[in-house]
Amino acid sequence: MISFLLISFLALNWAGAVSETSVGCWQQNPPHERQHFTTIYKHCYEGIKDLAKLDKAYAPILFSRKPNAGYKVPERWITGTCYIHIDMHSDDDEDYISFHEIAIEAGVINAACVARPPHLGGTGPVGPKKVMNVTILGVRPMKGNVLALPGISDNLPRSSSRGTESVRATGPSLPLQENIELLAD
């Protein structure tokens, strides 16, 4: 717990010095276009903390979309209004990454793009090859225990309606590039 708090503190302080090429923060669309949802720093912080606690968090795992991957992506976690998504850039990409590294990058995005206005989240590369992206977006609960993502036509079922409890979302996932293109619409 203490190490994660130290990581969070360092991420908050380091986020101001992060170059625009490593972390990209979402910007709100013009008023006549579909709007992004804001998210809450504490919700994202809780989700990131859960990532850092995953089994063998410090062990490098082969992440890929391929069937032989140690951890198959895309994957997403939802905590309150915060949606954390990881995916490779392409079907052929693979990289050895630990959940600890993913949590650190997500913490940097949270500090740079959620703690500061307009609180919309962002995206950034992770891992030695930088072929995986960590993305943070805001989501909103809707009727029927469903979550809505901005710019994405299908809604995600949610397995728990409690506010800040981390739950793994189920249902279809769009590749990261399609998410970014839809968000830009």
Short mmCIF file of N, CA and C in Angstrom, two decimals:
data_model
loop_
_atom_site.label_atom_id
_atom_site.label_comp_id
_atom_site.label_asym_id
_atom_site.label_seq_id
_atom_site.Cartn_x
_atom_site.Cartn_y
_atom_site.Cartn_z
N MET A 1 0.82 -1.20 0.00
CA MET A 1 0.00 0.00 0.00
C MET A 1 0.86 1.26 0.00
N ILE A 2 1.91 1.25 0.84
CA ILE A 2 2.78 2.42 0.90
C ILE A 2 3.48 2.65 -0.42
N SER A 3 3.92 1.54 -1.07
CA SER A 3 4.60 1.71 -2.36
C SER A 3 3.65 2.30 -3.40
N PHE A 4 2.37 1.90 -3.38
CA PHE A 4 1.43 2.45 -4.34
C PHE A 4 1.18 3.93 -4.08
N LEU A 5 1.10 4.33 -2.81
CA LEU A 5 0.93 5.74 -2.48
C LEU A 5 2.13 6.55 -2.96
N LEU A 6 3.33 5.98 -2.79
CA LEU A 6 4.53 6.66 -3.27
C LEU A 6 4.49 6.80 -4.78
N ILE A 7 4.08 5.72 -5.48
CA ILE A 7 3.96 5.77 -6.93
C ILE A 7 2.97 6.84 -7.35
N SER A 8 1.84 6.90 -6.67
CA SER A 8 0.82 7.91 -6.99
C SER A 8 1.35 9.31 -6.80
N PHE A 9 2.08 9.53 -5.69
CA PHE A 9 2.67 10.84 -5.43
C PHE A 9 3.66 11.21 -6.53
N LEU A 10 4.51 10.25 -6.89
CA LEU A 10 5.49 10.52 -7.95
C LEU A 10 4.80 10.76 -9.29
N ALA A 11 3.75 10.00 -9.57
CA ALA A 11 3.02 10.20 -10.82
C ALA A 11 2.39 11.58 -10.88
N LEU A 12 1.81 12.03 -9.76
CA LEU A 12 1.23 13.37 -9.72
C LEU A 12 2.27 14.44 -9.98
N ASN A 13 3.43 14.29 -9.37
CA ASN A 13 4.49 15.29 -9.54
C ASN A 13 5.15 15.20 -10.90
N TRP A 14 5.24 13.98 -11.44
CA TRP A 14 5.90 13.79 -12.72
C TRP A 14 4.99 14.16 -13.88
N ALA A 15 3.68 14.07 -13.69
CA ALA A 15 2.73 14.30 -14.77
C ALA A 15 2.88 15.68 -15.39
N GLY A 16 3.24 16.66 -14.61
CA GLY A 16 3.43 18.00 -15.14
C GLY A 16 4.59 18.09 -16.10
N ALA A 17 5.55 17.18 -15.96
CA ALA A 17 6.73 17.20 -16.82
C ALA A 17 6.62 16.23 -17.99
N VAL A 18 5.52 15.47 -18.10
CA VAL A 18 5.36 14.49 -19.17
C VAL A 18 5.20 15.21 -20.49
N SER A 19 5.90 14.74 -21.50
CA SER A 19 5.78 15.38 -22.81
C SER A 19 4.46 15.02 -23.45
N GLU A 20 4.01 15.84 -24.37
CA GLU A 20 2.74 15.62 -25.04
C GLU A 20 2.77 14.34 -25.88
N THR A 21 3.96 13.86 -26.26
CA THR A 21 4.03 12.67 -27.09
C THR A 21 3.80 11.40 -26.29
N SER A 22 4.00 11.40 -24.97
CA SER A 22 3.82 10.17 -24.21
C SER A 22 2.41 10.02 -23.67
N VAL A 23 1.77 11.08 -23.24
CA VAL A 23 0.40 11.02 -22.73
C VAL A 23 -0.43 12.04 -23.49
N GLY A 24 -1.54 11.57 -24.03
CA GLY A 24 -2.45 12.48 -24.71
C GLY A 24 -3.74 12.59 -23.93
N CYS A 25 -4.11 13.80 -23.55
CA CYS A 25 -5.35 14.03 -22.81
C CYS A 25 -6.48 14.34 -23.80
N TRP A 26 -7.66 13.80 -23.51
CA TRP A 26 -8.80 14.08 -24.36
C TRP A 26 -9.22 15.54 -24.20
N GLN A 27 -9.71 16.12 -25.27
CA GLN A 27 -10.27 17.47 -25.25
C GLN A 27 -11.75 17.37 -25.59
N GLN A 28 -12.55 18.24 -25.02
CA GLN A 28 -13.99 18.20 -25.27
C GLN A 28 -14.28 18.60 -26.71
N ASN A 29 -15.26 17.94 -27.29
CA ASN A 29 -15.69 18.25 -28.65
C ASN A 29 -16.46 19.57 -28.67
N PRO A 30 -16.59 20.18 -29.85
CA PRO A 30 -17.42 21.38 -29.96
C PRO A 30 -18.85 21.09 -29.50
N PRO A 31 -19.59 22.10 -29.05
CA PRO A 31 -20.92 21.90 -28.46
C PRO A 31 -21.91 21.14 -29.34
N HIS A 32 -21.84 21.26 -30.65
CA HIS A 32 -22.80 20.59 -31.52
C HIS A 32 -22.45 19.12 -31.78
N GLU A 33 -21.30 18.64 -31.28
CA GLU A 33 -20.89 17.25 -31.46
C GLU A 33 -21.09 16.46 -30.17
N ARG A 34 -21.00 15.12 -30.29
CA ARG A 34 -21.13 14.25 -29.13
C ARG A 34 -20.06 14.61 -28.10
N GLN A 35 -20.47 14.71 -26.85
CA GLN A 35 -19.57 15.14 -25.78
C GLN A 35 -18.94 13.95 -25.06
N HIS A 36 -17.72 14.15 -24.57
CA HIS A 36 -17.06 13.15 -23.74
C HIS A 36 -17.60 13.28 -22.32
N PHE A 37 -17.59 12.18 -21.59
CA PHE A 37 -17.99 12.21 -20.19
C PHE A 37 -16.77 12.52 -19.32
N THR A 38 -16.97 13.31 -18.29
CA THR A 38 -15.90 13.54 -17.33
C THR A 38 -15.81 12.33 -16.41
N THR A 39 -14.69 12.20 -15.74
CA THR A 39 -14.53 11.15 -14.76
C THR A 39 -13.94 11.74 -13.49
N ILE A 40 -13.88 10.97 -12.46
CA ILE A 40 -13.46 11.46 -11.15
C ILE A 40 -12.13 10.82 -10.77
N TYR A 41 -11.18 11.65 -10.36
CA TYR A 41 -9.84 11.19 -10.02
C TYR A 41 -9.87 10.02 -9.03
N LYS A 42 -10.68 10.12 -7.98
CA LYS A 42 -10.72 9.08 -6.95
C LYS A 42 -11.21 7.75 -7.53
N HIS A 43 -12.18 7.78 -8.43
CA HIS A 43 -12.65 6.55 -9.06
C HIS A 43 -11.53 5.89 -9.85
N CYS A 44 -10.80 6.68 -10.63
CA CYS A 44 -9.70 6.14 -11.41
C CYS A 44 -8.58 5.64 -10.50
N TYR A 45 -8.31 6.39 -9.44
CA TYR A 45 -7.28 6.00 -8.47
C TYR A 45 -7.60 4.62 -7.88
N GLU A 46 -8.87 4.39 -7.53
CA GLU A 46 -9.28 3.09 -6.96
C GLU A 46 -9.09 1.97 -7.99
N GLY A 47 -9.45 2.23 -9.23
CA GLY A 47 -9.26 1.23 -10.29
C GLY A 47 -7.80 0.93 -10.53
N ILE A 48 -6.97 1.96 -10.52
CA ILE A 48 -5.53 1.79 -10.72
C ILE A 48 -4.93 1.00 -9.56
N LYS A 49 -5.39 1.30 -8.35
CA LYS A 49 -4.92 0.58 -7.17
C LYS A 49 -5.24 -0.91 -7.31
N ASP A 50 -6.42 -1.23 -7.84
CA ASP A 50 -6.80 -2.63 -8.06
C ASP A 50 -5.89 -3.29 -9.09
N LEU A 51 -5.51 -2.55 -10.14
CA LEU A 51 -4.57 -3.09 -11.13
C LEU A 51 -3.24 -3.47 -10.49
N ALA A 52 -2.77 -2.61 -9.61
CA ALA A 52 -1.49 -2.85 -8.95
C ALA A 52 -1.53 -4.03 -8.00
N LYS A 53 -2.73 -4.47 -7.62
CA LYS A 53 -2.88 -5.60 -6.69
C LYS A 53 -3.11 -6.93 -7.41
N LEU A 54 -3.21 -6.92 -8.74
CA LEU A 54 -3.49 -8.16 -9.45
C LEU A 54 -2.39 -9.18 -9.20
N ASP A 55 -2.76 -10.45 -9.33
CA ASP A 55 -1.84 -11.55 -9.09
C ASP A 55 -0.53 -11.35 -9.87
N LYS A 56 0.57 -11.50 -9.19
CA LYS A 56 1.91 -11.35 -9.79
C LYS A 56 2.07 -9.99 -10.47
N ALA A 57 1.69 -8.94 -9.80
CA ALA A 57 1.67 -7.59 -10.38
C ALA A 57 3.03 -7.14 -10.89
N TYR A 58 4.10 -7.63 -10.30
CA TYR A 58 5.43 -7.20 -10.72
C TYR A 58 6.06 -8.10 -11.77
N ALA A 59 5.43 -9.23 -12.07
CA ALA A 59 5.98 -10.18 -13.03
C ALA A 59 5.64 -9.77 -14.46
N PRO A 60 6.64 -9.72 -15.33
CA PRO A 60 6.35 -9.43 -16.74
C PRO A 60 5.52 -10.56 -17.35
N ILE A 61 4.48 -10.19 -18.06
CA ILE A 61 3.57 -11.13 -18.70
C ILE A 61 3.52 -10.78 -20.18
N LEU A 62 3.42 -11.79 -21.04
CA LEU A 62 3.30 -11.54 -22.47
C LEU A 62 1.87 -11.10 -22.77
N PHE A 63 1.69 -9.82 -23.12
CA PHE A 63 0.39 -9.27 -23.49
C PHE A 63 0.29 -9.30 -25.01
N SER A 64 -0.87 -9.73 -25.50
CA SER A 64 -1.08 -9.80 -26.94
C SER A 64 -2.55 -10.08 -27.21
N ARG A 65 -2.96 -9.90 -28.47
CA ARG A 65 -4.30 -10.32 -28.91
C ARG A 65 -4.27 -11.77 -29.38
N LYS A 66 -3.06 -12.33 -29.53
CA LYS A 66 -2.90 -13.70 -30.03
C LYS A 66 -3.37 -14.72 -29.00
N PRO A 67 -3.82 -15.89 -29.46
CA PRO A 67 -4.32 -16.92 -28.54
C PRO A 67 -3.28 -17.42 -27.53
N ASN A 68 -1.99 -17.40 -27.87
CA ASN A 68 -0.96 -17.92 -26.97
C ASN A 68 -0.44 -16.89 -25.97
N ALA A 69 -1.12 -15.77 -25.85
CA ALA A 69 -0.67 -14.70 -24.95
C ALA A 69 -0.77 -15.15 -23.50
N GLY A 70 0.13 -14.63 -22.67
CA GLY A 70 0.02 -14.84 -21.23
C GLY A 70 -1.19 -14.09 -20.68
N TYR A 71 -1.50 -12.94 -21.29
CA TYR A 71 -2.69 -12.17 -20.93
C TYR A 71 -3.25 -11.60 -22.23
N LYS A 72 -4.45 -12.03 -22.57
CA LYS A 72 -5.07 -11.63 -23.83
C LYS A 72 -5.78 -10.29 -23.67
N VAL A 73 -5.53 -9.39 -24.60
CA VAL A 73 -6.16 -8.08 -24.63
C VAL A 73 -7.03 -8.01 -25.87
N PRO A 74 -7.98 -7.08 -25.95
CA PRO A 74 -8.20 -5.94 -25.06
C PRO A 74 -8.85 -6.35 -23.75
N GLU A 75 -8.64 -5.53 -22.76
CA GLU A 75 -9.23 -5.74 -21.44
C GLU A 75 -9.62 -4.39 -20.87
N ARG A 76 -10.61 -4.39 -19.99
CA ARG A 76 -11.06 -3.12 -19.40
C ARG A 76 -11.53 -3.36 -17.97
N TRP A 77 -11.43 -2.31 -17.18
CA TRP A 77 -11.88 -2.31 -15.79
C TRP A 77 -12.66 -1.04 -15.57
N ILE A 78 -13.76 -1.14 -14.82
CA ILE A 78 -14.61 0.01 -14.56
C ILE A 78 -14.75 0.18 -13.06
N THR A 79 -14.48 1.40 -12.61
CA THR A 79 -14.65 1.76 -11.20
C THR A 79 -15.41 3.08 -11.16
N GLY A 80 -16.64 3.06 -10.69
CA GLY A 80 -17.44 4.29 -10.66
C GLY A 80 -17.60 4.87 -12.04
N THR A 81 -17.12 6.10 -12.24
CA THR A 81 -17.22 6.77 -13.54
C THR A 81 -15.97 6.60 -14.38
N CYS A 82 -15.04 5.75 -13.95
CA CYS A 82 -13.75 5.59 -14.62
C CYS A 82 -13.65 4.27 -15.38
N TYR A 83 -13.30 4.36 -16.64
CA TYR A 83 -13.13 3.22 -17.53
C TYR A 83 -11.65 3.16 -17.91
N ILE A 84 -10.98 2.07 -17.52
CA ILE A 84 -9.56 1.89 -17.85
C ILE A 84 -9.49 0.76 -18.87
N HIS A 85 -8.82 1.02 -19.98
CA HIS A 85 -8.78 0.08 -21.10
C HIS A 85 -7.33 -0.13 -21.52
N ILE A 86 -6.96 -1.39 -21.77
CA ILE A 86 -5.64 -1.68 -22.34
C ILE A 86 -5.82 -2.45 -23.63
N ASP A 87 -4.98 -2.16 -24.61
CA ASP A 87 -5.02 -2.89 -25.88
C ASP A 87 -3.71 -2.66 -26.63
N MET A 88 -3.40 -3.61 -27.47
CA MET A 88 -2.23 -3.51 -28.33
C MET A 88 -2.60 -2.63 -29.54
N HIS A 89 -1.60 -2.11 -30.22
CA HIS A 89 -1.85 -1.29 -31.40
C HIS A 89 -2.37 -2.12 -32.56
N SER A 90 -1.90 -3.38 -32.69
CA SER A 90 -2.34 -4.24 -33.80
C SER A 90 -2.42 -5.69 -33.33
N ASP A 91 -3.02 -6.53 -34.17
CA ASP A 91 -3.16 -7.95 -33.85
C ASP A 91 -1.81 -8.67 -33.72
N ASP A 92 -0.79 -8.18 -34.38
CA ASP A 92 0.52 -8.83 -34.37
C ASP A 92 1.42 -8.38 -33.22
N ASP A 93 1.06 -7.30 -32.56
CA ASP A 93 1.91 -6.76 -31.48
C ASP A 93 1.87 -7.64 -30.25
N GLU A 94 3.00 -7.70 -29.57
CA GLU A 94 3.09 -8.36 -28.27
C GLU A 94 4.24 -7.74 -27.50
N ASP A 95 4.13 -7.77 -26.17
CA ASP A 95 5.17 -7.17 -25.34
C ASP A 95 5.07 -7.78 -23.94
N TYR A 96 6.22 -7.88 -23.28
CA TYR A 96 6.26 -8.32 -21.89
C TYR A 96 6.12 -7.10 -21.00
N ILE A 97 5.03 -7.05 -20.24
CA ILE A 97 4.70 -5.90 -19.40
C ILE A 97 4.16 -6.44 -18.08
N SER A 98 4.40 -5.72 -17.00
CA SER A 98 3.80 -6.10 -15.71
C SER A 98 2.59 -5.20 -15.45
N PHE A 99 1.67 -5.70 -14.61
CA PHE A 99 0.54 -4.87 -14.23
C PHE A 99 1.00 -3.66 -13.43
N HIS A 100 2.14 -3.78 -12.78
CA HIS A 100 2.72 -2.65 -12.06
C HIS A 100 3.04 -1.51 -13.04
N GLU A 101 3.65 -1.85 -14.18
CA GLU A 101 3.95 -0.84 -15.21
C GLU A 101 2.67 -0.21 -15.75
N ILE A 102 1.66 -1.04 -15.97
CA ILE A 102 0.38 -0.53 -16.47
C ILE A 102 -0.23 0.42 -15.45
N ALA A 103 -0.17 0.05 -14.17
CA ALA A 103 -0.72 0.91 -13.10
C ALA A 103 0.02 2.24 -13.03
N ILE A 104 1.34 2.21 -13.21
CA ILE A 104 2.12 3.46 -13.18
C ILE A 104 1.69 4.37 -14.33
N GLU A 105 1.59 3.83 -15.54
CA GLU A 105 1.18 4.64 -16.69
C GLU A 105 -0.24 5.17 -16.50
N ALA A 106 -1.13 4.32 -15.98
CA ALA A 106 -2.50 4.77 -15.72
C ALA A 106 -2.50 5.89 -14.68
N GLY A 107 -1.61 5.79 -13.68
CA GLY A 107 -1.49 6.85 -12.66
C GLY A 107 -1.03 8.16 -13.26
N VAL A 108 -0.11 8.09 -14.21
CA VAL A 108 0.36 9.30 -14.88
C VAL A 108 -0.78 9.93 -15.68
N ILE A 109 -1.54 9.10 -16.39
CA ILE A 109 -2.69 9.61 -17.16
C ILE A 109 -3.72 10.20 -16.21
N ASN A 110 -3.97 9.53 -15.09
CA ASN A 110 -4.94 10.03 -14.11
C ASN A 110 -4.51 11.40 -13.58
N ALA A 111 -3.23 11.54 -13.27
CA ALA A 111 -2.72 12.81 -12.74
C ALA A 111 -2.73 13.92 -13.80
N ALA A 112 -2.34 13.57 -15.02
CA ALA A 112 -2.24 14.59 -16.07
C ALA A 112 -3.57 14.94 -16.72
N CYS A 113 -4.48 13.96 -16.81
CA CYS A 113 -5.67 14.15 -17.63
C CYS A 113 -7.00 14.04 -16.89
N VAL A 114 -6.98 13.55 -15.66
CA VAL A 114 -8.23 13.45 -14.88
C VAL A 114 -8.20 14.44 -13.72
N ALA A 115 -7.07 14.55 -13.04
CA ALA A 115 -6.97 15.48 -11.90
C ALA A 115 -7.10 16.93 -12.36
N ARG A 116 -6.69 17.19 -13.57
CA ARG A 116 -6.73 18.55 -14.13
C ARG A 116 -7.91 18.71 -15.08
N PRO A 117 -8.50 19.90 -15.14
CA PRO A 117 -9.60 20.12 -16.09
C PRO A 117 -9.13 19.86 -17.51
N PRO A 118 -9.97 19.36 -18.36
CA PRO A 118 -11.41 19.16 -18.22
C PRO A 118 -11.83 17.79 -17.67
N HIS A 119 -10.93 17.02 -17.06
CA HIS A 119 -11.25 15.76 -16.36
C HIS A 119 -11.83 14.69 -17.29
N LEU A 120 -11.30 14.59 -18.52
CA LEU A 120 -11.85 13.67 -19.51
C LEU A 120 -11.05 12.38 -19.68
N GLY A 121 -9.86 12.31 -19.09
CA GLY A 121 -9.01 11.14 -19.27
C GLY A 121 -8.06 11.34 -20.43
N GLY A 122 -7.41 10.25 -20.82
CA GLY A 122 -6.43 10.33 -21.89
C GLY A 122 -5.88 8.95 -22.20
N THR A 123 -4.78 8.92 -22.94
CA THR A 123 -4.17 7.67 -23.36
C THR A 123 -2.66 7.81 -23.41
N GLY A 124 -1.97 6.70 -23.21
CA GLY A 124 -0.52 6.71 -23.27
C GLY A 124 0.04 5.31 -23.48
N PRO A 125 1.23 5.23 -24.08
CA PRO A 125 1.85 3.93 -24.34
C PRO A 125 2.49 3.36 -23.08
N VAL A 126 2.61 2.04 -23.04
CA VAL A 126 3.24 1.37 -21.91
C VAL A 126 4.05 0.19 -22.43
N GLY A 127 5.08 -0.16 -21.68
CA GLY A 127 5.90 -1.32 -22.01
C GLY A 127 7.15 -0.96 -22.77
N PRO A 128 8.11 -1.89 -22.80
CA PRO A 128 9.39 -1.63 -23.47
C PRO A 128 9.24 -1.30 -24.95
N LYS A 129 8.32 -1.97 -25.64
CA LYS A 129 8.14 -1.72 -27.08
C LYS A 129 7.16 -0.58 -27.37
N LYS A 130 6.42 -0.14 -26.35
CA LYS A 130 5.40 0.92 -26.51
C LYS A 130 4.34 0.56 -27.56
N VAL A 131 3.97 -0.74 -27.61
CA VAL A 131 2.94 -1.19 -28.56
C VAL A 131 1.60 -1.45 -27.87
N MET A 132 1.53 -1.15 -26.58
CA MET A 132 0.26 -1.23 -25.84
C MET A 132 -0.10 0.17 -25.35
N ASN A 133 -1.38 0.49 -25.37
CA ASN A 133 -1.85 1.75 -24.83
C ASN A 133 -2.74 1.50 -23.62
N VAL A 134 -2.63 2.39 -22.65
CA VAL A 134 -3.53 2.46 -21.51
C VAL A 134 -4.42 3.67 -21.78
N THR A 135 -5.72 3.48 -21.70
CA THR A 135 -6.67 4.56 -21.97
C THR A 135 -7.61 4.72 -20.79
N ILE A 136 -7.87 5.96 -20.41
CA ILE A 136 -8.85 6.27 -19.36
C ILE A 136 -9.92 7.15 -19.97
N LEU A 137 -11.18 6.76 -19.74
CA LEU A 137 -12.34 7.50 -20.23
C LEU A 137 -13.36 7.64 -19.10
N GLY A 138 -14.25 8.59 -19.23
CA GLY A 138 -15.38 8.70 -18.31
C GLY A 138 -16.55 7.89 -18.83
N VAL A 139 -17.30 7.27 -17.93
CA VAL A 139 -18.50 6.52 -18.29
C VAL A 139 -19.64 6.99 -17.40
N ARG A 140 -20.86 6.73 -17.82
CA ARG A 140 -22.04 7.10 -17.04
C ARG A 140 -22.95 5.90 -16.89
N PRO A 141 -23.46 5.65 -15.67
CA PRO A 141 -24.46 4.60 -15.50
C PRO A 141 -25.75 5.00 -16.21
N MET A 142 -26.43 4.02 -16.77
CA MET A 142 -27.71 4.25 -17.43
C MET A 142 -28.73 3.29 -16.85
N LYS A 143 -29.97 3.37 -17.30
CA LYS A 143 -31.02 2.46 -16.85
C LYS A 143 -30.64 1.03 -17.19
N GLY A 144 -31.11 0.09 -16.38
CA GLY A 144 -30.87 -1.31 -16.66
C GLY A 144 -29.48 -1.78 -16.31
N ASN A 145 -28.80 -1.08 -15.40
CA ASN A 145 -27.48 -1.50 -14.95
C ASN A 145 -26.50 -1.61 -16.11
N VAL A 146 -26.49 -0.57 -16.98
CA VAL A 146 -25.65 -0.52 -18.17
C VAL A 146 -24.81 0.74 -18.09
N LEU A 147 -23.62 0.70 -18.68
CA LEU A 147 -22.75 1.88 -18.74
C LEU A 147 -22.70 2.40 -20.16
N ALA A 148 -22.66 3.72 -20.30
CA ALA A 148 -22.54 4.34 -21.62
C ALA A 148 -21.15 4.91 -21.76
N LEU A 149 -20.52 4.65 -22.90
CA LEU A 149 -19.24 5.25 -23.25
C LEU A 149 -19.49 6.34 -24.27
N PRO A 150 -18.77 7.43 -24.21
CA PRO A 150 -18.98 8.50 -25.19
C PRO A 150 -18.51 8.07 -26.57
N GLY A 151 -19.35 8.29 -27.58
CA GLY A 151 -18.95 8.04 -28.96
C GLY A 151 -18.96 6.58 -29.37
N ILE A 152 -19.38 5.68 -28.48
CA ILE A 152 -19.41 4.27 -28.82
C ILE A 152 -20.86 3.81 -28.78
N SER A 153 -21.31 3.20 -29.87
CA SER A 153 -22.74 2.92 -30.01
C SER A 153 -23.25 1.85 -29.06
N ASP A 154 -22.45 0.80 -28.77
CA ASP A 154 -22.97 -0.22 -27.87
C ASP A 154 -22.61 0.09 -26.43
N ASN A 155 -23.53 -0.25 -25.55
CA ASN A 155 -23.33 -0.01 -24.12
C ASN A 155 -22.74 -1.25 -23.49
N LEU A 156 -22.08 -1.07 -22.35
CA LEU A 156 -21.44 -2.17 -21.67
C LEU A 156 -22.26 -2.61 -20.48
N PRO A 157 -22.57 -3.92 -20.38
CA PRO A 157 -23.25 -4.40 -19.19
C PRO A 157 -22.34 -4.21 -17.98
N ARG A 158 -22.91 -3.97 -16.86
CA ARG A 158 -22.13 -3.78 -15.64
C ARG A 158 -22.60 -4.82 -14.64
N SER A 159 -21.66 -5.52 -14.03
CA SER A 159 -22.04 -6.61 -13.15
C SER A 159 -22.30 -6.17 -11.72
N SER A 160 -22.10 -4.90 -11.41
CA SER A 160 -22.37 -4.39 -10.07
C SER A 160 -22.82 -2.95 -10.18
N SER A 161 -23.78 -2.55 -9.37
CA SER A 161 -24.26 -1.18 -9.43
C SER A 161 -23.68 -0.32 -8.32
N ARG A 162 -22.76 -0.88 -7.51
CA ARG A 162 -22.17 -0.09 -6.43
C ARG A 162 -21.16 0.90 -7.01
N GLY A 163 -21.18 2.11 -6.51
CA GLY A 163 -20.43 3.23 -7.05
C GLY A 163 -18.96 3.04 -7.31
N THR A 164 -18.15 2.77 -6.32
CA THR A 164 -16.71 2.76 -6.54
C THR A 164 -16.10 1.37 -6.48
N GLU A 165 -16.91 0.34 -6.55
CA GLU A 165 -16.38 -1.02 -6.56
C GLU A 165 -15.87 -1.34 -7.96
N SER A 166 -14.66 -1.85 -8.06
CA SER A 166 -14.12 -2.24 -9.36
C SER A 166 -14.81 -3.49 -9.84
N VAL A 167 -15.24 -3.47 -11.08
CA VAL A 167 -15.84 -4.65 -11.69
C VAL A 167 -15.24 -4.80 -13.07
N ARG A 168 -15.06 -6.03 -13.49
CA ARG A 168 -14.60 -6.27 -14.85
C ARG A 168 -15.82 -6.23 -15.74
N ALA A 169 -15.79 -5.39 -16.74
CA ALA A 169 -16.91 -5.29 -17.66
C ALA A 169 -16.90 -6.48 -18.60
N THR A 170 -18.06 -6.86 -19.06
CA THR A 170 -18.16 -7.93 -20.05
C THR A 170 -18.82 -7.37 -21.28
N GLY A 171 -18.76 -8.10 -22.36
CA GLY A 171 -19.40 -7.65 -23.58
C GLY A 171 -18.37 -7.28 -24.63
N PRO A 172 -18.83 -6.76 -25.75
CA PRO A 172 -17.93 -6.49 -26.87
C PRO A 172 -16.95 -5.37 -26.54
N SER A 173 -15.78 -5.47 -27.13
CA SER A 173 -14.77 -4.43 -26.97
C SER A 173 -14.30 -4.02 -28.35
N LEU A 174 -14.11 -2.74 -28.53
CA LEU A 174 -13.60 -2.25 -29.80
C LEU A 174 -12.09 -2.07 -29.70
N PRO A 175 -11.34 -2.36 -30.78
CA PRO A 175 -9.91 -2.09 -30.73
C PRO A 175 -9.66 -0.62 -30.39
N LEU A 176 -8.53 -0.34 -29.77
CA LEU A 176 -8.21 1.00 -29.30
C LEU A 176 -8.33 2.04 -30.40
N GLN A 177 -7.81 1.74 -31.59
CA GLN A 177 -7.84 2.72 -32.67
C GLN A 177 -9.28 3.11 -33.00
N GLU A 178 -10.20 2.13 -33.01
CA GLU A 178 -11.60 2.45 -33.28
C GLU A 178 -12.18 3.30 -32.16
N ASN A 179 -11.80 3.01 -30.90
CA ASN A 179 -12.25 3.83 -29.77
C ASN A 179 -11.81 5.28 -29.97
N ILE A 180 -10.54 5.47 -30.34
CA ILE A 180 -10.02 6.83 -30.51
C ILE A 180 -10.74 7.52 -31.67
N GLU A 181 -10.95 6.80 -32.79
CA GLU A 181 -11.63 7.41 -33.92
C GLU A 181 -13.07 7.77 -33.55
N LEU A 182 -13.76 6.89 -32.82
CA LEU A 182 -15.13 7.19 -32.43
C LEU A 182 -15.20 8.34 -31.45
N LEU A 183 -14.22 8.41 -30.56
CA LEU A 183 -14.19 9.51 -29.61
C LEU A 183 -13.93 10.84 -30.30
N ALA A 184 -13.22 10.79 -31.40
CA ALA A 184 -12.91 12.03 -32.11
C ALA A 184 -14.09 12.53 -32.94
N ASP A 185 -15.07 11.66 -33.19
CA ASP A 185 -16.25 12.07 -33.98
C ASP A 185 -17.05 13.16 -33.30
#
